[in-house]
Amino acid sequence: MTHPAPPPGCPAHAADGAASPFGFPLYDKEFATDPNGVYEHLRQYGAAAPVELYPGVRATLVTSYAAALDVLRTPETFSKDPRRWTDLNRGAIAPDSPALPMMAYRPNALFTDGADHARLRGAINDSLEQVDPVALRGYVERSADILIDRFAGLGEADLVGDYARTLPLLVFNELFGSPAEFGDRLVAGMSGIFDGVDAERANQELTACLLELVALKRSRPGPDITSWLMSHPSRLTDEEMLHQLVLLMGAGTEPQLNLITNALRLLLSDDRFAGSLAGGSLPVDDALDEVLWTDPPMANYAVHFPVRDTELAGVRLPEGDPVVISFSAANNDPVLAAEHRAGNRAHLAWSAGPHTCPAQSPARLIATVAVEKLLDRLPDMELTVPADELPWRPGPFHRALAALPVHFPPVPVAVAAPGARVGAPPQQTSPDTSDAYGTDPYGADRHAPDRYDADQRGADQYSATPSTAAPQGAAASTAAPRTAHGRPAETSGETPWQPLPPLRQTPPQSAPTPSTPPAATSTAKPPPSTGTGRSRRWSSLVAWLRGR
């Protein structure tokens, strides 16, 4: 694009009067620490501004809400196909650039247009429609309880590492029929791609792991999204399956982690969510709306490539140069009114146009249940450090906390007594002296606990009782070693992953038909969840809810 003179006070020109030749860098700590300050300066260029996504990777960042909608809704001018990327085609992008795993072509629904996109998108839509939201909610609740039980008795936790990073992976394993031992590899691969840290190696590891999953499901299909994609009438090849899974995992793990932690940060630090019940404090559902408007988990993405030289709101865009949508800057465009956002779903956090996120409902359900369950179990939880001192992970695309430390009064955890029969009342034990599970709930050389027995689940209490089919020496009856900080040490376990009941909604009566992607920007607001609004330290409202 043609760059105007730098605006006065622009941080990209502040140090020595000379800026990066590509624009303001979005990969360093300055941007991660104060993205809104950067967006404010970039708006002085107009509706779009030059930026550097990674070293040597130039792009144009759209910061205007109206201009963002123009790009998202005009596929005949703005293509999603990275094979049009001029700098990549002429060899200006290094082969090991961290931009490539996030921006280079893959044969999936994200990087295609027209008929190819409709075919690939239809397979995703039809597979996601078979997920039963009631079963999904139950699985998220039980997974959340598993993780909370591990730190509830310690009085402190990092909600990123101890909770929100693992929870989406457990859900992914269930939804996609992924063996638990793939856990560490999937997390390392996806985190490396988003963080841009050794992204080439991370992409190779992720690819190898998902190819193993595809091969497994070809030989042993099951009631899971991977198998439904394979059996879809679109007849996806193994290569298409691989990259459809990369897309779905990328959308279902890292952004989900960020949505959960950003919502928790808001709920634990914003006085609007800390009033008494009589004062009308906002519930969790409205807190998620606020986050999706002001701090979306994917701050900048939706990379497009002009099919010809064009103009966007007076800014010239050359053919084949990347155009990135800033969902965060567009949502917070000063032209928009900031009031009355509760229940307003016109934000761009889910994108818009033909590439609108197809998994909005399950993503929102997972985040809502994750937040509500945590606040219900630990109502007196507080931030350990002030909100403005929380660390953020650098990266041009995500809005991701590096840590979310909290403290709370330790809560005893209900565990099964050794040798107890199924359905017997659990005993109260502090995790400081006995670990209910023994090992991390995912990952290589680790295991997940046995699933909860239905007779032991209640409205306010879940106990991790081994099923009657559990092998001898199951983790529920084994004390585990701990680190110097009191956290469970990583040990190997022999208990295999036991999947929960299938999440299939209903058996299909006929072959599914490709879905038409929605063009609307927003969706109707679902009924409020049965979660908590926040009282001061949450206690009074939780007590009221339980009394109700």
XYZ file of C-alpha atoms in Angstrom:
548
model
C 0.000 0.000 0.000
C 1.048 3.622 -0.350
C 2.149 4.865 3.067
C 1.273 8.423 4.131
C 3.553 10.498 6.304
C 3.790 9.038 9.790
C 1.322 10.524 12.260
C 2.810 12.617 15.048
C 3.596 10.572 18.124
C 3.308 7.248 16.319
C 5.171 4.605 18.379
C 6.521 3.046 15.196
C 8.645 6.150 14.679
C 9.327 7.087 18.273
C 12.751 5.606 18.997
C 15.127 7.167 16.518
C 12.850 8.699 13.906
C 13.129 5.656 11.660
C 10.442 3.000 11.548
C 10.448 -0.505 10.204
C 10.127 -0.265 6.410
C 7.017 -2.433 6.728
C 5.175 -0.516 9.453
C 4.571 -1.017 13.147
C 5.721 -4.469 14.429
C 2.944 -6.589 15.941
C 5.168 -9.388 17.242
C 6.916 -7.694 20.174
C 6.089 -7.071 23.829
C 5.152 -3.436 23.217
C 2.171 -4.463 21.133
C 1.231 -7.316 23.492
C 1.303 -4.971 26.487
C -0.757 -2.128 24.980
C -2.519 -3.135 21.763
C -5.205 -0.482 22.139
C -2.571 2.235 22.231
C -1.102 0.861 19.003
C -4.525 0.727 17.329
C -5.179 4.316 18.365
C -1.996 5.462 16.615
C -2.619 3.304 13.550
C -6.077 4.851 13.077
C -4.324 8.099 12.202
C -3.397 6.464 8.886
C -7.087 6.000 8.068
C -9.171 2.834 7.810
C -6.048 0.678 7.330
C -2.376 0.990 8.214
C 0.956 -0.700 7.372
C 2.203 -3.247 9.905
C 4.889 -5.899 10.219
C 3.381 -9.214 11.369
C 6.731 -10.947 11.853
C 10.241 -9.813 10.894
C 10.146 -9.138 7.164
C 6.431 -9.974 6.769
C 4.505 -6.865 5.735
C 0.735 -6.492 5.703
C -2.055 -3.950 5.934
C -4.108 -3.964 9.151
C -7.759 -2.883 8.849
C -8.848 -1.001 11.987
C -12.218 0.374 10.812
C -15.414 -1.598 11.523
C -17.071 -0.582 8.246
C -13.942 -1.287 6.197
C -13.533 -4.675 7.902
C -17.061 -5.641 6.882
C -16.319 -4.557 3.302
C -13.359 -6.940 3.153
C -15.109 -9.836 4.896
C -18.229 -9.605 2.741
C -16.627 -9.047 -0.663
C -14.924 -12.325 -1.645
C -14.956 -11.339 -5.314
C -12.400 -8.619 -4.486
C -10.676 -10.023 -1.392
C -9.663 -13.667 -1.706
C -8.746 -16.010 1.149
C -6.365 -18.049 -1.029
C -2.729 -17.438 0.074
C -1.435 -18.733 -3.239
C -2.025 -15.145 -4.388
C 0.504 -13.839 -1.815
C 2.954 -11.755 -3.857
C 5.864 -11.663 -1.400
C 5.693 -15.415 -0.845
C 5.595 -16.147 -4.568
C 8.654 -14.004 -5.274
C 10.671 -15.577 -2.452
C 10.630 -12.592 -0.077
C 9.323 -14.668 2.847
C 11.882 -16.890 4.578
C 11.034 -20.607 4.444
C 11.214 -20.800 8.245
C 9.152 -17.656 8.858
C 6.663 -18.101 11.733
C 4.069 -16.482 9.456
C 3.838 -19.520 7.187
C 2.007 -21.985 9.493
C -0.612 -19.274 10.121
C -0.846 -17.751 6.642
C 0.358 -20.188 3.963
C -2.081 -22.218 1.879
C -3.705 -25.340 3.284
C -6.508 -27.243 1.525
C -9.156 -26.441 4.141
C -12.193 -24.196 4.485
C -10.180 -21.236 5.786
C -7.898 -20.792 2.781
C -10.296 -21.451 -0.106
C -12.979 -19.562 -2.017
C -16.065 -20.343 -4.052
C -17.035 -23.950 -4.746
C -13.973 -25.394 -2.959
C -14.821 -23.424 0.149
C -18.494 -24.438 0.019
C -17.549 -28.122 -0.198
C -15.038 -28.022 2.659
C -17.199 -25.754 4.802
C -20.216 -28.017 4.267
C -18.337 -31.003 5.661
C -17.444 -29.013 8.792
C -20.951 -27.622 9.286
C -22.648 -30.990 8.901
C -20.212 -32.700 11.267
C -20.552 -30.034 13.961
C -24.354 -30.283 13.762
C -24.159 -33.869 15.035
C -22.702 -32.762 18.383
C -25.294 -32.866 21.155
C -24.992 -29.617 23.173
C -26.420 -31.277 26.295
C -23.794 -34.002 26.208
C -21.111 -31.405 25.444
C -22.114 -29.347 28.473
C -21.932 -32.419 30.701
C -18.490 -33.320 29.416
C -17.153 -29.790 29.929
C -18.520 -29.740 33.477
C -16.899 -33.044 34.369
C -13.600 -32.077 32.725
C -13.646 -28.778 34.625
C -14.235 -30.612 37.903
C -11.289 -32.905 37.188
C -8.965 -29.923 36.746
C -10.354 -27.853 39.633
C -9.991 -30.816 42.009
C -6.256 -30.776 41.321
C -5.713 -27.288 42.760
C -8.794 -26.551 44.906
C -7.029 -27.668 48.091
C -3.864 -25.688 47.368
C -5.347 -22.215 47.798
C -3.663 -20.906 44.666
C -3.509 -21.609 40.927
C -2.445 -20.258 37.579
C -5.716 -20.396 35.666
C -3.858 -20.459 32.345
C -1.552 -23.410 32.974
C -3.658 -25.253 35.554
C -7.079 -24.871 33.961
C -7.859 -23.014 30.744
C -5.035 -24.443 28.625
C -5.941 -28.051 29.420
C -9.735 -27.855 29.373
C -10.111 -27.191 25.604
C -7.708 -30.051 24.902
C -9.799 -32.492 26.944
C -12.851 -31.345 24.998
C -10.962 -31.678 21.704
C -9.916 -35.229 22.601
C -13.533 -36.169 23.242
C -15.062 -34.404 20.245
C -12.503 -35.687 17.757
C -11.847 -39.155 19.186
C -8.204 -38.307 19.854
C -6.211 -40.617 22.152
C -5.123 -38.965 25.378
C -1.450 -39.645 24.662
C -1.590 -37.153 21.782
C -2.168 -34.356 24.300
C 1.308 -32.940 24.853
C 2.124 -33.078 21.145
C -1.042 -31.246 20.130
C -0.562 -28.537 22.757
C 3.110 -28.014 21.905
C 2.397 -27.875 18.186
C -0.487 -25.428 18.339
C 1.106 -23.175 20.981
C 4.331 -22.975 18.979
C 2.436 -21.944 15.854
C 0.478 -19.196 17.607
C 3.477 -17.896 19.566
C 5.791 -17.991 16.557
C 8.397 -19.870 18.614
C 10.104 -22.462 16.402
C 6.899 -22.467 14.385
C 8.299 -24.657 11.617
C 9.113 -27.491 14.025
C 5.798 -26.994 15.846
C 3.920 -27.264 12.568
C 5.762 -30.488 11.700
C 4.908 -32.024 15.070
C 1.259 -31.006 14.783
C 1.069 -32.416 11.256
C 2.594 -35.744 12.275
C 0.243 -36.109 15.240
C -2.908 -35.329 13.245
C -1.854 -37.676 10.432
C -1.702 -40.424 13.048
C -5.213 -39.473 14.165
C -6.486 -39.614 10.570
C -4.914 -43.056 10.055
C -6.407 -44.271 13.341
C -9.911 -43.131 12.395
C -9.668 -44.584 8.895
C -9.145 -47.982 10.504
C -11.358 -47.498 13.570
C -14.079 -44.867 13.023
C -16.227 -43.850 15.955
C -18.945 -41.393 17.026
C -16.696 -38.331 16.724
C -16.150 -35.345 14.438
C -13.073 -36.872 12.780
C -15.054 -39.928 11.708
C -18.038 -37.825 10.598
C -15.780 -35.711 8.409
C -14.391 -38.868 6.819
C -17.846 -40.276 6.053
C -19.191 -37.008 4.654
C -20.422 -37.058 1.026
C -17.718 -34.528 0.126
C -15.230 -37.454 0.292
C -12.312 -35.607 1.865
C -8.832 -36.883 1.027
C -6.319 -37.601 3.797
C -4.570 -34.306 2.999
C -7.853 -32.414 3.240
C -8.693 -34.257 6.459
C -5.343 -33.264 7.951
C -5.772 -29.585 7.211
C -9.444 -29.500 8.186
C -8.342 -30.865 11.571
C -5.557 -28.248 11.808
C -8.209 -25.585 11.223
C -10.654 -27.009 13.753
C -8.016 -27.581 16.401
C -6.545 -24.134 15.875
C -9.998 -22.604 16.313
C -10.967 -24.845 19.221
C -7.940 -24.728 21.505
C -5.907 -21.493 21.488
C -8.849 -19.071 20.948
C -10.927 -21.059 23.444
C -8.139 -20.776 26.026
C -7.976 -17.026 25.463
C -11.747 -16.556 25.635
C -11.922 -18.370 28.977
C -8.969 -16.544 30.570
C -9.914 -13.115 29.218
C -13.425 -13.569 30.606
C -12.069 -14.663 33.989
C -9.735 -11.683 34.064
C -12.659 -9.354 33.407
C -14.901 -10.965 36.016
C -12.189 -10.861 38.677
C -11.091 -7.282 38.050
C -13.981 -5.179 36.721
C -16.224 -3.563 39.344
C -19.241 -3.831 37.038
C -19.146 -7.570 37.622
C -18.511 -7.320 41.354
C -21.686 -5.667 42.615
C -24.240 -7.302 44.833
C -27.151 -9.266 43.417
C -29.496 -6.435 44.349
C -27.251 -4.065 42.450
C -27.773 -6.016 39.265
C -24.264 -7.252 38.501
C -23.813 -8.663 35.001
C -23.870 -12.469 34.579
C -21.191 -14.590 32.948
C -22.995 -14.549 29.613
C -22.780 -10.765 29.458
C -19.138 -10.864 30.525
C -18.414 -13.035 27.493
C -20.176 -10.495 25.273
C -17.977 -7.785 26.755
C -14.805 -9.783 26.096
C -15.822 -10.618 22.528
C -16.292 -6.895 21.908
C -13.333 -5.402 23.735
C -10.721 -8.186 24.050
C -11.500 -10.910 21.472
C -9.348 -14.040 21.745
C -8.142 -13.654 18.159
C -7.333 -9.961 18.002
C -6.132 -9.889 14.384
C -6.571 -12.469 11.637
C -8.870 -13.205 8.645
C -6.022 -12.669 6.171
C -7.235 -11.707 2.680
C -5.462 -11.019 -0.601
C -6.819 -8.461 -3.117
C -7.392 -10.101 -6.498
C -6.491 -6.808 -8.201
C -5.172 -3.386 -7.206
C -7.989 -1.746 -5.288
C -8.867 0.897 -2.684
C -10.401 0.435 0.720
C -11.849 3.579 2.285
C -9.281 5.674 0.446
C -6.303 3.389 1.188
C -4.634 1.802 -1.832
C -4.154 -1.972 -1.592
C -1.912 -3.689 -4.170
C -2.901 -7.034 -5.632
C -1.608 -9.979 -3.627
C -0.520 -8.053 -0.503
C -1.910 -9.473 2.783
C -4.829 -7.587 4.303
C -5.403 -8.530 7.950
C -8.609 -7.708 9.819
C -8.148 -6.352 13.333
C -11.238 -7.739 15.043
C -10.221 -5.942 18.213
C -9.624 -2.524 16.631
C -12.761 -2.787 14.490
C -14.923 -3.738 17.467
C -13.575 -0.726 19.344
C -13.825 1.683 16.429
C -14.559 5.129 17.930
C -17.354 5.497 15.385
C -19.324 2.781 17.201
C -21.252 3.478 20.380
C -19.747 1.576 23.305
C -22.927 1.552 25.406
C -25.472 -1.251 25.655
C -23.182 -4.028 24.452
C -24.696 -6.642 26.759
C -26.498 -9.067 24.493
C -25.307 -7.256 21.364
C -23.741 -9.815 19.020
C -22.761 -7.477 16.170
C -19.079 -7.742 17.098
C -16.581 -9.280 14.669
C -14.939 -11.712 17.087
C -16.424 -14.597 15.069
C -15.586 -12.838 11.775
C -18.357 -12.208 9.208
C -19.371 -13.095 5.674
C -18.805 -16.516 4.082
C -15.976 -17.338 6.529
C -17.917 -16.686 9.723
C -16.873 -19.126 12.463
C -19.078 -22.232 12.137
C -18.551 -23.280 15.775
C -19.799 -20.195 17.607
C -22.416 -22.037 19.675
C -20.192 -24.842 21.017
C -17.303 -22.415 21.573
C -19.490 -20.120 23.621
C -21.010 -23.042 25.519
C -17.583 -24.405 26.465
C -16.389 -20.995 27.685
C -19.583 -20.310 29.643
C -19.534 -23.642 31.437
C -15.793 -23.383 32.133
C -16.174 -19.968 33.773
C -19.357 -20.766 35.694
C -18.013 -24.041 37.049
C -14.825 -22.413 38.309
C -16.642 -19.535 40.012
C -19.153 -21.903 41.575
C -16.445 -24.190 42.959
C -14.162 -21.361 44.156
C -16.446 -18.399 44.904
C -13.847 -16.504 46.990
C -11.202 -16.498 44.258
C -9.229 -13.271 43.735
C -6.376 -12.149 41.513
C -2.945 -12.496 43.070
C -1.592 -9.442 41.234
C -3.351 -6.325 39.914
C -4.995 -6.848 36.533
C -2.731 -4.305 34.834
C 0.341 -6.299 35.907
C -0.747 -9.575 34.298
C 1.702 -10.740 31.587
C 0.631 -11.174 27.952
C 2.113 -13.503 25.351
C 3.534 -11.636 22.335
C 2.115 -12.442 18.918
C 0.422 -10.572 16.063
C -2.790 -12.586 16.007
C -3.922 -13.610 19.486
C -4.809 -11.755 22.685
C -3.394 -14.241 25.160
C -2.482 -14.056 28.834
C 0.777 -15.757 29.755
C -0.468 -16.392 33.307
C -3.523 -15.673 35.446
C -2.470 -16.248 39.086
C -5.263 -16.382 41.680
C -5.635 -17.269 45.339
C -8.579 -18.498 47.386
C -9.327 -20.313 50.651
C -8.378 -23.984 50.149
C -11.382 -26.208 49.535
C -11.312 -29.927 50.465
C -11.894 -32.222 47.499
C -14.258 -35.205 47.546
C -12.425 -38.389 46.510
C -13.317 -42.036 46.588
C -12.059 -44.101 49.494
C -9.728 -46.957 48.490
C -11.826 -49.968 47.596
C -15.111 -48.081 47.885
C -17.998 -49.461 45.897
C -19.515 -47.414 43.085
C -22.072 -45.022 44.502
C -20.654 -45.030 48.028
C -20.350 -41.619 49.721
C -16.942 -40.055 49.069
C -14.562 -39.046 51.822
C -13.215 -35.524 52.183
C -9.488 -35.320 51.552
C -7.176 -32.398 50.947
C -5.146 -32.644 47.734
C -2.166 -31.536 49.793
C -2.012 -35.029 51.322
C -3.684 -37.227 48.727
C -4.038 -36.690 44.979
C -7.385 -37.833 43.609
C -5.917 -38.554 40.200
C -2.180 -38.926 40.600
C -1.195 -37.490 37.213
C -2.007 -34.749 34.764
C -5.306 -35.438 32.967
C -3.709 -35.498 29.524
C -0.490 -35.996 27.712
C 2.111 -38.613 26.872
C 2.971 -40.957 29.739
C 0.028 -39.619 31.709
C -3.576 -40.621 32.026
C -7.037 -39.232 32.567
C -9.071 -40.256 35.606
C -11.909 -42.658 35.320
C -15.167 -41.059 34.368
C -17.665 -40.104 37.022
C -20.361 -42.584 37.904
C -23.807 -41.173 37.240
C -25.082 -42.113 40.694
C -22.490 -39.860 42.341
C -23.134 -36.687 40.366
C -25.198 -34.016 42.071
C -26.013 -30.381 41.501
C -23.139 -29.126 43.630
C -20.797 -32.120 44.097
C -18.871 -34.382 41.747
C -16.673 -37.190 43.028
C -14.061 -38.972 40.963
C -15.045 -42.561 41.690
C -13.418 -45.236 39.561
C -15.835 -47.336 37.546
C -16.209 -50.979 38.471
C -14.202 -51.829 35.370
C -11.190 -49.844 36.521
C -7.974 -51.844 36.585
C -6.137 -52.707 39.763
C -4.094 -49.795 41.103
C -6.233 -47.113 39.459
C -5.144 -43.563 40.215
C -8.108 -42.711 42.437
C -6.726 -44.894 45.197
C -3.076 -43.965 44.786
C -1.305 -41.132 46.546
C 0.936 -39.192 44.172
C 4.248 -37.422 44.798
C 4.217 -33.641 44.898
C 6.569 -30.849 44.006
C 8.120 -28.467 46.506
C 5.246 -26.075 45.830
C 2.616 -28.619 46.754
C 1.443 -29.250 43.196
C 1.062 -32.816 41.920
C 4.246 -34.126 40.342
C 4.074 -35.610 36.862
C 4.075 -39.390 37.072
C 3.117 -42.132 34.698
C -0.161 -43.979 35.201
C -1.599 -47.235 33.971
C -5.274 -46.235 33.877
C -6.360 -45.873 30.240
C -8.395 -42.959 28.975
C -12.069 -43.878 29.305
C -14.175 -41.817 26.889
C -17.473 -40.400 28.007
C -20.735 -41.232 26.205
C -20.725 -40.174 22.541
C -21.509 -36.546 21.817
C -23.556 -37.380 18.759
C -26.852 -35.511 18.761
C -28.993 -37.953 16.779
C -28.131 -40.694 14.306
C -28.498 -39.191 10.834
C -31.432 -40.605 8.911
C -29.939 -39.718 5.582
C -26.715 -38.429 4.135
C -26.060 -34.887 5.391
C -26.224 -32.104 2.891
C -23.663 -29.347 2.531
C -24.499 -26.271 4.561
C -24.672 -22.735 3.291
C -22.395 -20.471 5.319
C -24.237 -17.635 7.029
C -23.637 -14.107 5.876
C -24.979 -12.355 8.938
C -22.614 -10.509 11.232
C -24.389 -11.446 14.440
C -26.511 -14.234 15.858
C -29.560 -14.273 18.035
C -28.805 -14.330 21.737
C -29.459 -17.741 23.305
C -31.272 -18.046 26.632
C -29.084 -17.033 29.570
C -27.002 -19.790 31.080
C -27.681 -20.977 34.564
C -24.395 -19.565 35.795
C -23.393 -17.013 38.353
C -23.233 -13.281 38.343
C -20.486 -12.050 40.633
C -20.989 -10.718 44.126
C -18.063 -9.274 46.005
C -15.885 -12.385 46.242
C -18.855 -14.289 44.712
C -20.043 -15.770 48.020
C -23.515 -14.279 48.495
C -24.671 -14.920 44.953
C -23.439 -18.516 44.954
C -25.277 -19.102 48.218
C -28.411 -17.572 46.751
C -28.202 -19.731 43.617
C -27.793 -22.894 45.661
C -30.705 -21.876 47.895
C -32.869 -21.301 44.834
